[in-house]
PDB file of C-alpha atoms in Angstrom:
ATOM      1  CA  UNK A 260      -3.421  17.222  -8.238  1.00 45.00           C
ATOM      2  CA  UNK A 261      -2.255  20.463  -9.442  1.00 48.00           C
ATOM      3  CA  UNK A 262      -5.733  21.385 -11.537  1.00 53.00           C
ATOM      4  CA  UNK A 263      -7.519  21.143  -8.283  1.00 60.00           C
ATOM      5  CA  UNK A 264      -4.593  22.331  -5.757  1.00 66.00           C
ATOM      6  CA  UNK A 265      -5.263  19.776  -3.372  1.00 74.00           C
ATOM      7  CA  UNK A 266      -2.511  19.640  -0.862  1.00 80.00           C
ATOM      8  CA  UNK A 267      -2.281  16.621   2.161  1.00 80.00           C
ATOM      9  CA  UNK A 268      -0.229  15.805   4.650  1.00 79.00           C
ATOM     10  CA  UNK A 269       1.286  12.365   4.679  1.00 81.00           C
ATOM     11  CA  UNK A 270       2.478  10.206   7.816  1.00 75.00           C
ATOM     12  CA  UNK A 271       3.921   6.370   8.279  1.00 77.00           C
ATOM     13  CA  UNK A 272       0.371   6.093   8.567  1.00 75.00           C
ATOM     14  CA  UNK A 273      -2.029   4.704   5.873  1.00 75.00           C
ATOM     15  CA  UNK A 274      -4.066   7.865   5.580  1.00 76.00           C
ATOM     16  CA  UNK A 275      -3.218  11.542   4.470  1.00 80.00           C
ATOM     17  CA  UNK A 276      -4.755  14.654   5.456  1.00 80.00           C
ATOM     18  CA  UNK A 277      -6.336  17.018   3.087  1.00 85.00           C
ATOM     19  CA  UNK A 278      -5.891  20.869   4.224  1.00 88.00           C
ATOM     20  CA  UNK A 279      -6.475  24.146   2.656  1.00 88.00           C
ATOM     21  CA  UNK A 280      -3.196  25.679   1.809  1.00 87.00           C
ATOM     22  CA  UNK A 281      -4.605  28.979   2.585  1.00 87.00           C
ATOM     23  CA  UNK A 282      -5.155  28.819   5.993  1.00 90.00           C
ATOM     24  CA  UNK A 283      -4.364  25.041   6.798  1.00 90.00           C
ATOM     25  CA  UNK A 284      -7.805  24.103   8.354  1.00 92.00           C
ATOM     26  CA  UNK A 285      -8.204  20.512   7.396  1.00 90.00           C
ATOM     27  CA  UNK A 286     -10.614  19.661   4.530  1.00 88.00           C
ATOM     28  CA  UNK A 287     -10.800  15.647   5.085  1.00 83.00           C
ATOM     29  CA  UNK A 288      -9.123  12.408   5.036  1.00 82.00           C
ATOM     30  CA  UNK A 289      -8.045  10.356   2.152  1.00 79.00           C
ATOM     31  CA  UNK A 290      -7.056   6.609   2.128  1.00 75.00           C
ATOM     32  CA  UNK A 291      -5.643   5.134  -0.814  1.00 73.00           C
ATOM     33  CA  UNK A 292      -8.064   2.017  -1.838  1.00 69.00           C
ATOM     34  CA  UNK A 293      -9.102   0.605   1.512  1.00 63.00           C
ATOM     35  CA  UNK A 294      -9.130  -2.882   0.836  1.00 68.00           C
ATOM     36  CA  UNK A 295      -6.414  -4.925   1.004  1.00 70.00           C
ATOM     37  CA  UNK A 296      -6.068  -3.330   4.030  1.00 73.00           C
ATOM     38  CA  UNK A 297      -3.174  -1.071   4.464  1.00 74.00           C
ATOM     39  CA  UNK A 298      -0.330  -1.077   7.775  1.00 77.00           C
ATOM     40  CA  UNK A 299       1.477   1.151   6.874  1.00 80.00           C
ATOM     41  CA  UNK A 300       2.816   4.236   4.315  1.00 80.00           C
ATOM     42  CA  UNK A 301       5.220   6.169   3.651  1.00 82.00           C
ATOM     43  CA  UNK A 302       5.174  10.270   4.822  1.00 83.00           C
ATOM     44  CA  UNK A 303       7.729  11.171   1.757  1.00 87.00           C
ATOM     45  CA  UNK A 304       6.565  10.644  -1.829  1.00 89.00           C
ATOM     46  CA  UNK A 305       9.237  11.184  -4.180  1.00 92.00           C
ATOM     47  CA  UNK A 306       8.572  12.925  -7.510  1.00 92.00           C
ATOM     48  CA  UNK A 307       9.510  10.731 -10.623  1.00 93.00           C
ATOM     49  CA  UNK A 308      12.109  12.518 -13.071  1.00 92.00           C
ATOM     50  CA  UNK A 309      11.205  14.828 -15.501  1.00 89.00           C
ATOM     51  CA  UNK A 310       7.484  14.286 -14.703  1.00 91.00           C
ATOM     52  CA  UNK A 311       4.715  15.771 -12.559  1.00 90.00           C
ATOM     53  CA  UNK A 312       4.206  12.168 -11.288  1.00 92.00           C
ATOM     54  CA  UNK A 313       5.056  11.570  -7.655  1.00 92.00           C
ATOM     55  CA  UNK A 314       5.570   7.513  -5.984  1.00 94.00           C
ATOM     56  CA  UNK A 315       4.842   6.339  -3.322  1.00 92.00           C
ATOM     57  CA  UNK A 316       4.067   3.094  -1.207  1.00 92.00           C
ATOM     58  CA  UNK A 317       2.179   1.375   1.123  1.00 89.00           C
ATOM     59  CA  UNK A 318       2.529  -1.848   3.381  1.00 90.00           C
ATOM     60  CA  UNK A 319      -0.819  -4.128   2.638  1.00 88.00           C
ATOM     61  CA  UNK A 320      -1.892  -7.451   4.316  1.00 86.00           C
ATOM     62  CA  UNK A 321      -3.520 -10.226   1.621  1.00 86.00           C
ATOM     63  CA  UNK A 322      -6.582 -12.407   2.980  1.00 85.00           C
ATOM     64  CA  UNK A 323      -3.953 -14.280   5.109  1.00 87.00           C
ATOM     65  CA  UNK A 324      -2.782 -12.139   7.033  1.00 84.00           C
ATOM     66  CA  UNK A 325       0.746 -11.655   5.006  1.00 87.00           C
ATOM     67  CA  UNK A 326       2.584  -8.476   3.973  1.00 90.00           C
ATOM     68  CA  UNK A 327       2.931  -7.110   0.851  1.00 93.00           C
ATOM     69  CA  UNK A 328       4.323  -3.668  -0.734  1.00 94.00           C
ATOM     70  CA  UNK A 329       1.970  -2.177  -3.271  1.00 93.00           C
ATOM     71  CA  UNK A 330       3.924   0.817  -4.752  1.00 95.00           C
ATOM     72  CA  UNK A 331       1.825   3.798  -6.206  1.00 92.00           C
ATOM     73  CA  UNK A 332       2.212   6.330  -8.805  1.00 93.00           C
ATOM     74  CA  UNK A 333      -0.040   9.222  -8.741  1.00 88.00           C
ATOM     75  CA  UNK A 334      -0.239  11.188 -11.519  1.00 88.00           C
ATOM     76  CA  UNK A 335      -2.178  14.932 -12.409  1.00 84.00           C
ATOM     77  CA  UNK A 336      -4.861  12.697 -13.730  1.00 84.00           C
ATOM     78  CA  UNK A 337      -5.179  10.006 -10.558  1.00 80.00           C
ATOM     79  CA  UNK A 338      -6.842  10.969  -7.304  1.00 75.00           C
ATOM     80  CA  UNK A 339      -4.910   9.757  -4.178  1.00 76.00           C
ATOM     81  CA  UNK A 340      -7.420   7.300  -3.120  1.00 78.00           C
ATOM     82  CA  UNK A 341      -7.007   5.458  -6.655  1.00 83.00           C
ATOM     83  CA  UNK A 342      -3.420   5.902  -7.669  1.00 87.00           C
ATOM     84  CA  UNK A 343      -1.496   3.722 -10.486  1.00 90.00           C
ATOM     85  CA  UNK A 344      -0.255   0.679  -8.984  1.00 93.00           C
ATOM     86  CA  UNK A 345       2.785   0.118 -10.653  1.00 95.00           C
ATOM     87  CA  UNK A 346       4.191  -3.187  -8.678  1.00 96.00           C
ATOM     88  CA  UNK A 347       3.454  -5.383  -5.839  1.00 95.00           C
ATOM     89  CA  UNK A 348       6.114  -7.454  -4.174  1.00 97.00           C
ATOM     90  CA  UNK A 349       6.108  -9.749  -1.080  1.00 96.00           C
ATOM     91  CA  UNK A 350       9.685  -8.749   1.149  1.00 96.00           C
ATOM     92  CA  UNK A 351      11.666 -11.173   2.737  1.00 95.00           C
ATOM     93  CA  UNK A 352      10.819  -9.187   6.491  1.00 93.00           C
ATOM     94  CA  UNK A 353       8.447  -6.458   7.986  1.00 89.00           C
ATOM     95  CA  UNK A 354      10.436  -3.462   8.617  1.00 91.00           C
ATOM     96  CA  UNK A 355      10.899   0.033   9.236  1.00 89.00           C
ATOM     97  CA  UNK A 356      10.754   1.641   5.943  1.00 91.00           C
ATOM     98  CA  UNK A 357      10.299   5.858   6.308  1.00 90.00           C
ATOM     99  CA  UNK A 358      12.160   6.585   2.828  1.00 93.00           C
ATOM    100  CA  UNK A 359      12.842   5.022  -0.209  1.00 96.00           C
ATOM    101  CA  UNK A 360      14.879   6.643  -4.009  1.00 96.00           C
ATOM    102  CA  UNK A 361      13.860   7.056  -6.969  1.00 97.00           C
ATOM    103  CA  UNK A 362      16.434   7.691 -10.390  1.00 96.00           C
ATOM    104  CA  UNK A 363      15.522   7.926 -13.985  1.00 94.00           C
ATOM    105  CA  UNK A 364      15.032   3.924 -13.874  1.00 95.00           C
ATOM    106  CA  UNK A 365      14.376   2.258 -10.502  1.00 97.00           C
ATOM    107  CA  UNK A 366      12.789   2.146  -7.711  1.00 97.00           C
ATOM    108  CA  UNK A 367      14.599   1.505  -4.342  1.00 97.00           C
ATOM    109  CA  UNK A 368      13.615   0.412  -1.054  1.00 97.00           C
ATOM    110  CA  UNK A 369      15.859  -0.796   1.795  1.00 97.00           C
ATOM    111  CA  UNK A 370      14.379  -3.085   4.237  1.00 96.00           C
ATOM    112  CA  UNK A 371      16.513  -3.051   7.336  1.00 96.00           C
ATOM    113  CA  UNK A 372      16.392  -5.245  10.147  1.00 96.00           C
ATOM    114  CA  UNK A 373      14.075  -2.829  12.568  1.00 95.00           C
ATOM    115  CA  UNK A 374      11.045  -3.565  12.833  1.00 91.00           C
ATOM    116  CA  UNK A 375       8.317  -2.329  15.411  1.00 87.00           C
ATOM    117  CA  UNK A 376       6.828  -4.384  18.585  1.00 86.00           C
ATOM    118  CA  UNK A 377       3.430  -4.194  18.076  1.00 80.00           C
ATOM    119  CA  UNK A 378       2.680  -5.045  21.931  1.00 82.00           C
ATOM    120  CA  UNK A 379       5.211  -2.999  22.978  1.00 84.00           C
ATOM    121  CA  UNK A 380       3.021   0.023  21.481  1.00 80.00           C
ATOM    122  CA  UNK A 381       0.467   0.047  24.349  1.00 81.00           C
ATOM    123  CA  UNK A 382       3.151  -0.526  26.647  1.00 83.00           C
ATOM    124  CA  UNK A 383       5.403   2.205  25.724  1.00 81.00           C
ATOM    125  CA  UNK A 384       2.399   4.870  25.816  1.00 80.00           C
ATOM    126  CA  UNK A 385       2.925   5.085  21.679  1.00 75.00           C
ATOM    127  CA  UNK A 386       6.436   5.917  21.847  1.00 81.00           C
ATOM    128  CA  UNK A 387       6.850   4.192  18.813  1.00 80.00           C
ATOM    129  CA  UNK A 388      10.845   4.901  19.290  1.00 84.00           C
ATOM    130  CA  UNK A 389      10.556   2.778  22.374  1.00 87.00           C
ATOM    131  CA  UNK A 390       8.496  -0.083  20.609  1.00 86.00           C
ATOM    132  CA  UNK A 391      11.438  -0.815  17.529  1.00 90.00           C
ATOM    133  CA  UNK A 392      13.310  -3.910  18.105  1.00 91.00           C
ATOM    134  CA  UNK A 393      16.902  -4.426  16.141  1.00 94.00           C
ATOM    135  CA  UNK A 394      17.509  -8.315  14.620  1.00 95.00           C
ATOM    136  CA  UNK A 395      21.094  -8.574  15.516  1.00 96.00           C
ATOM    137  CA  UNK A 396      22.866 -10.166  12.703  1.00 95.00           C
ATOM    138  CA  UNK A 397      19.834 -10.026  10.189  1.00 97.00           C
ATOM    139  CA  UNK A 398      20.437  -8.516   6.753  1.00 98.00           C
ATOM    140  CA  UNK A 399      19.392  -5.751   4.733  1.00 97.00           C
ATOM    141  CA  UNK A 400      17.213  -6.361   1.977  1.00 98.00           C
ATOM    142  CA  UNK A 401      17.489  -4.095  -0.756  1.00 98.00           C
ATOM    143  CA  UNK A 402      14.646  -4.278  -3.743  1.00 98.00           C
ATOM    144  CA  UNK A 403      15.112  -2.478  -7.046  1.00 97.00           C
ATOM    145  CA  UNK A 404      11.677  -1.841  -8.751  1.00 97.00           C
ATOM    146  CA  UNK A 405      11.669  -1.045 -12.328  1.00 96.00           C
ATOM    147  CA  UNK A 406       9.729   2.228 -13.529  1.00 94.00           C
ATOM    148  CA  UNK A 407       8.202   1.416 -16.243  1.00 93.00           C
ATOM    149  CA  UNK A 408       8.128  -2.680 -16.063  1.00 96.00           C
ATOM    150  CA  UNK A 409       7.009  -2.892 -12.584  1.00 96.00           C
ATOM    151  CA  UNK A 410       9.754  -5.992 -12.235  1.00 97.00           C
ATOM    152  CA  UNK A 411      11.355  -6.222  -9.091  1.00 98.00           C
ATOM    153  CA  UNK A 412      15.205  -7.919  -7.989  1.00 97.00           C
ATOM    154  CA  UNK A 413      16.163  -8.370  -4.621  1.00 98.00           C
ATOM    155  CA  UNK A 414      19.727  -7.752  -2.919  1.00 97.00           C
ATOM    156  CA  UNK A 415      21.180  -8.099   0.617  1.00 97.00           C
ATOM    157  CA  UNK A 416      23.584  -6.237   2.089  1.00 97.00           C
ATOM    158  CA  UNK A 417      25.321  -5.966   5.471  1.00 97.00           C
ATOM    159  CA  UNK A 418      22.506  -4.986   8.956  1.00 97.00           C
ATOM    160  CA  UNK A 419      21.957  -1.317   8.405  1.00 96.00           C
ATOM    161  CA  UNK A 420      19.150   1.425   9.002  1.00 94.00           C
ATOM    162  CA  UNK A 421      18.710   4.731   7.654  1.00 94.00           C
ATOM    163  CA  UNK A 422      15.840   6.809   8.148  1.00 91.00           C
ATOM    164  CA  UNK A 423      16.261   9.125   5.025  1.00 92.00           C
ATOM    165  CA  UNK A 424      17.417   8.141   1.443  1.00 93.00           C
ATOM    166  CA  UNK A 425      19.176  11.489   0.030  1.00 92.00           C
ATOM    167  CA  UNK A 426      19.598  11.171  -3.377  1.00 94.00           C
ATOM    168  CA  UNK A 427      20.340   8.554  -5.839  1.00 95.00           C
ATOM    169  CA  UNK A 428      21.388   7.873  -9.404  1.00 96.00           C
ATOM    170  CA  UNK A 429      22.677   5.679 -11.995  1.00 95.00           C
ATOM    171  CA  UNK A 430      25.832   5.279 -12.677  1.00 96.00           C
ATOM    172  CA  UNK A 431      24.868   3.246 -15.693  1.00 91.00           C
ATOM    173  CA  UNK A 432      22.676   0.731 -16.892  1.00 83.00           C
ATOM    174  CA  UNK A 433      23.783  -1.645 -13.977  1.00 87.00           C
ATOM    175  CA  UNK A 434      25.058   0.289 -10.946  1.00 94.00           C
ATOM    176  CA  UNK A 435      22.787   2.411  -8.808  1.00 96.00           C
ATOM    177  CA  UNK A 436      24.461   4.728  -5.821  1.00 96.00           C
ATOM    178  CA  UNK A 437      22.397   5.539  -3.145  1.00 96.00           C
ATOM    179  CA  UNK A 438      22.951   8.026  -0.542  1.00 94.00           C
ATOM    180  CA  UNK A 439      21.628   7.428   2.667  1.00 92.00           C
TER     181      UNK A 439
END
C-alpha cells in the first residue's frame, strides 16, 4: 500500500510480517482472510505489468479437507488481509510451489512432483529440505490463469522442479516461454 508505506515480509507461510522500514522493528502480523483456512503461500509476489498491482497466491483447504489455490491481486486500494481474488482452481497434486510468472496475459504456476512429508517435519527437526519427497515418474502440471477472466487451462509436461520462475512472456496470443 504505497499511501500508507506499509512494507511486510512474506514466507511459504500463510502469514506476512509487517515492519517499519525505518528501523525494521516489527509492527504486526497480517493473514490474508483466515477462513478457508490457508497451508500455504507464496514468499514472492510478482507485480502485474504496467500496474502498481502485485499477485500473489495461497494454498486453502475447503470444508473437506481438499486443496485449493486461491490467487490474489492486491491493489493500492486493497489491504493484504482482503485482497482481490481473481481465481480459484483445484490442482491435480499438492506440491512445492515457491514461484510462479506473470506476462501481460497469464498467470503461471508449475506444480511439480515434490511435495512435503508432513510427518517427516517433526522427525527431521523442521528441516523442511529433509521432509520433501520426489514422485518418480509423476508429471508436471502446468496451469495458465487468465488476468483479467480469472479462467484457468491445465498442461503437463515432463517431472521437473524449479524453485524460481525468472521471467516470462508471450510470444503471441498462444505461446508463453517461461524461464525457470
Amino acid at each position: 500500500n504505497t499511501e500508507n508505506g506499509i512494507y511486510v515480509a512474506l514466507t511459504d507461510t500463510p502469514g506476512a510480517m509487517q515492519f517499519n522500514v525505518e528501523d525494521l522493528s516489527t509492527v504486526g502480523a497480517h493473514i490474508v482472510d483466515r477462513w478457508p483456512v490457508a497451508t500455504s503461500g507464496c514468499a514472492h509476489p510478482v507485480r502485474e505489468p504496467d500496474s502498481d498491482n502485485s499477485i500473489n497466491f495461497m494454498v486453502k483447504l475447503d470444508m473437506t479437507g481438499n486443496s485449493y489455490v486461491e490467487v490474489h491481486r492486491f491493489t493500492p486500494e486493497t489491504t493484504f488481509d482482503k485482497p482481490e481474488v481473481l481465481t480459484t482452481f483445484v490442482p491435480e497434486k499438492t506440491s512445492v510451489v515457491h514461484s510462479f510468472s506473470v506476462t501481460e496475459d497469464y498467470i503461471i504456476f508449475f506444480f511439480y512432483p515434490l511435495d512435503v512429508d508432513p510427518m517427516k517435519i517433526f522427525t527431521s527437526n523442521f528441516h523442511i529440505f529433509e521432509a520433501l519427497m520426489w514422485h518418480e515418474g509423476v508429471d508436471t502440471d502446468i496451469y495458465v490463469v487468465g488476468r483479467q477472466d480469472g479462467s484457468v487451462r491445465h498442461f503437463t509436461t515432463h517431472p521437473m522442479y524449479s524453485l524460481h520462475h525468472a521471467n516470462a512472456y508471450q510470444l503471441n496470443e498462444d505461446e508463453i516461454v517461461v524461464d525457470l
